[in-house]
Coordinates of C-alpha atoms in Angstrom, one line a residue:
V1 CA -25.0 -43.6 31.5
E2 CA -23.3 -45.7 33.8
K3 CA -22.3 -43.7 36.2
G4 CA -25.6 -42.1 36.9
S5 CA -25.7 -38.9 36.0
F6 CA -27.1 -39.2 32.5
I7 CA -29.2 -36.2 31.9
A8 CA -31.6 -35.7 28.6
P9 CA -30.2 -32.6 26.8
G10 CA -34.1 -31.1 26.8
V11 CA -33.8 -31.1 31.0
V12 CA -30.7 -30.0 31.3
P13 CA -31.0 -26.3 33.4
T14 CA -29.4 -23.1 32.7
L15 CA -27.2 -22.1 35.2
S16 CA -29.8 -19.9 36.0
E17 CA -32.1 -21.9 37.0
V18 CA -29.9 -23.9 38.5
A19 CA -28.9 -20.4 40.5
D20 CA -32.2 -19.8 41.8
M21 CA -32.6 -23.3 42.6
W22 CA -29.1 -23.1 45.1
L23 CA -31.0 -19.3 46.5
T24 CA -34.1 -20.3 47.7
F25 CA -32.3 -23.6 49.4
K26 CA -29.7 -21.5 51.0
K27 CA -32.7 -18.6 52.6
P28 CA -34.1 -20.1 54.7
N29 CA -30.0 -20.0 56.7
L30 CA -29.3 -17.0 56.1
R31 CA -29.8 -13.3 57.3
H32 CA -31.6 -11.0 54.9
G33 CA -28.8 -8.9 54.8
T34 CA -26.9 -12.6 53.8
F35 CA -29.2 -13.2 51.2
D36 CA -29.3 -9.5 49.3
T37 CA -25.7 -9.6 49.2
Y38 CA -26.1 -13.6 47.3
K39 CA -28.8 -12.8 45.5
G40 CA -27.1 -9.2 44.1
H41 CA -24.1 -11.2 43.0
V42 CA -26.0 -13.5 41.3
S43 CA -28.4 -10.7 39.1
H44 CA -26.0 -8.0 38.7
H45 CA -22.9 -10.3 37.7
I46 CA -23.3 -14.1 36.8
R47 CA -27.0 -14.1 35.1
P48 CA -26.2 -11.3 33.0
Y49 CA -23.0 -12.3 31.5
Y50 CA -24.2 -16.5 31.5
G51 CA -27.4 -15.5 30.5
E52 CA -29.7 -19.3 29.7
T53 CA -25.9 -20.8 29.0
L54 CA -26.9 -24.5 29.6
I55 CA -25.0 -25.6 33.2
T56 CA -22.7 -28.9 31.4
K57 CA -21.4 -25.9 29.3
I58 CA -20.1 -24.5 32.5
N59 CA -16.3 -25.1 32.3
Y60 CA -12.9 -24.8 33.4
A61 CA -12.3 -21.4 30.4
A62 CA -15.7 -20.7 30.7
V63 CA -15.6 -18.9 34.8
E64 CA -12.4 -18.2 33.7
R65 CA -13.6 -15.9 30.9
F66 CA -15.5 -14.2 33.6
I67 CA -13.1 -13.6 35.5
D68 CA -11.9 -11.1 33.2
H69 CA -14.9 -10.8 32.3
C70 CA -15.3 -8.5 36.5
R71 CA -11.5 -7.2 35.6
N72 CA -13.1 -6.0 32.4
E73 CA -15.9 -3.8 33.9
K74 CA -13.6 -2.6 36.3
V75 CA -15.3 -5.1 39.6
S76 CA -12.9 -4.8 42.3
I77 CA -10.7 -7.7 43.6
P78 CA -11.9 -7.9 46.5
T79 CA -15.8 -8.4 45.2
T80 CA -14.9 -10.5 42.1
K81 CA -13.4 -12.8 44.8
K82 CA -16.7 -12.6 47.0
I83 CA -18.7 -13.3 43.9
L84 CA -16.9 -16.6 42.6
T85 CA -17.4 -18.2 45.9
N86 CA -21.4 -18.1 45.6
F87 CA -20.4 -19.1 41.3
G88 CA -18.9 -22.2 43.4
A89 CA -21.3 -23.1 45.6
I90 CA -23.7 -22.5 43.0
M91 CA -22.0 -25.2 41.1
S92 CA -21.1 -27.8 44.5
Y93 CA -25.2 -27.5 44.0
A94 CA -25.6 -28.4 40.9
V95 CA -22.5 -31.5 41.8
K96 CA -25.5 -32.0 44.3
R97 CA -27.9 -32.3 42.0
R98 CA -26.2 -34.7 39.8
Y99 CA -26.7 -31.6 36.6
I100 CA -22.7 -32.0 35.8
D101 CA -20.6 -34.4 37.5
H102 CA -17.5 -32.0 38.5
N103 CA -17.4 -28.0 39.6
H104 CA -14.9 -26.3 37.4
L105 CA -14.6 -23.3 40.1
K106 CA -12.3 -25.0 42.4
E107 CA -9.3 -25.6 39.3
V108 CA -9.5 -21.6 38.7
E109 CA -7.3 -19.8 40.0
K110 CA -9.4 -16.5 42.0
P111 CA -8.0 -12.5 42.1
K112 CA -4.8 -12.2 44.5
G113 CA -4.6 -9.0 45.7
K114 CA -6.5 -6.2 47.5
D115 CA -9.3 -3.1 46.5
E116 CA -6.7 0.0 44.9
H117 CA -7.7 2.7 46.8
K118 CA -5.3 6.1 46.6
E119 CA -3.8 6.7 49.9
E120 CA -4.2 10.7 49.4
E121 CA -8.1 10.0 49.9
E122 CA -8.1 10.5 53.8
M123 CA -12.0 10.9 55.2
T124 CA -12.5 14.8 57.2
I125 CA -13.6 14.0 60.1
L126 CA -16.6 17.0 60.7
L127 CA -16.5 18.4 64.1
L128 CA -19.6 19.3 66.6
E129 CA -20.3 22.6 65.2
Q130 CA -19.9 22.0 61.4
I131 CA -22.3 18.2 62.0
R132 CA -24.8 20.7 63.5
A133 CA -24.7 23.4 61.1
L134 CA -24.7 20.5 58.3
V135 CA -28.1 19.7 59.9
E136 CA -29.5 23.2 60.2
K137 CA -29.3 24.2 57.0
E138 CA -31.6 21.0 56.1
D139 CA -34.7 21.5 56.3
D140 CA -36.8 17.6 55.6
I141 CA -36.7 16.3 58.9
K142 CA -35.7 12.9 57.3
Y143 CA -32.3 14.9 55.1
Q144 CA -30.9 15.5 58.7
T145 CA -32.3 12.1 60.4
I146 CA -29.6 11.0 57.6
Y147 CA -26.9 13.7 58.4
M148 CA -26.9 12.8 61.6
M149 CA -26.9 8.9 61.6
A150 CA -23.8 9.5 59.5
C151 CA -21.7 11.7 60.8
L152 CA -22.4 9.7 64.5
T153 CA -23.1 6.8 63.4
G154 CA -20.7 4.8 61.9
L155 CA -23.3 3.0 60.2
R156 CA -22.6 2.6 56.6
Q157 CA -24.8 4.3 54.3
G158 CA -27.3 1.5 53.2
E159 CA -28.0 0.6 56.5
I160 CA -28.9 4.1 57.2
L161 CA -31.2 4.2 54.2
G162 CA -32.7 0.9 55.3
S163 CA -33.8 2.1 58.3
K164 CA -37.3 2.1 60.2
W165 CA -38.1 6.5 59.6
D166 CA -40.0 6.4 62.5
D167 CA -38.4 4.9 65.3
V168 CA -35.2 6.5 64.0
N169 CA -36.0 10.1 63.4
W170 CA -37.9 10.0 67.1
K171 CA -34.0 9.3 68.4
A172 CA -32.2 10.9 66.2
R173 CA -33.7 13.6 67.8
Q174 CA -33.5 12.8 70.9
I175 CA -29.4 12.6 70.5
F176 CA -28.8 15.8 68.6
V177 CA -30.9 18.0 70.5

């Protein structure tokens, strides 16, 4: 009350509600893909773990338990770091909105290390004849296009599957034929 940050118990928002407010606030200034990543971190990791926990109940220990949960769920270290960055931004937003006095994510030690990658898993690079044989075995033009795009452009799966197909089919046929 003295600090002017008292919120009546029935008015304290949940972490989920604050996360939604933060996403709404961030959306106009982000690219679509970046926004989708932030939203995914909230909907796939933060919200399922915390449920309807009040924002005032997120303390240092609660964040450490979340990090342990990510480790136990086999979330990669780089992904965990990105999730924690967004979680920290949500908590900073809550501080600015005066829902809480302190952002405990600033104090928590982030996981260290890189993603585990087996060295023996080498990438197979197909020759042009092999690419042509792969594509010719497929009857459906959409799958032919996906195979060509994957082999010839270096695009990631999400980029290929998010393409506008009418435009892509025409361009892919021009390149490959």
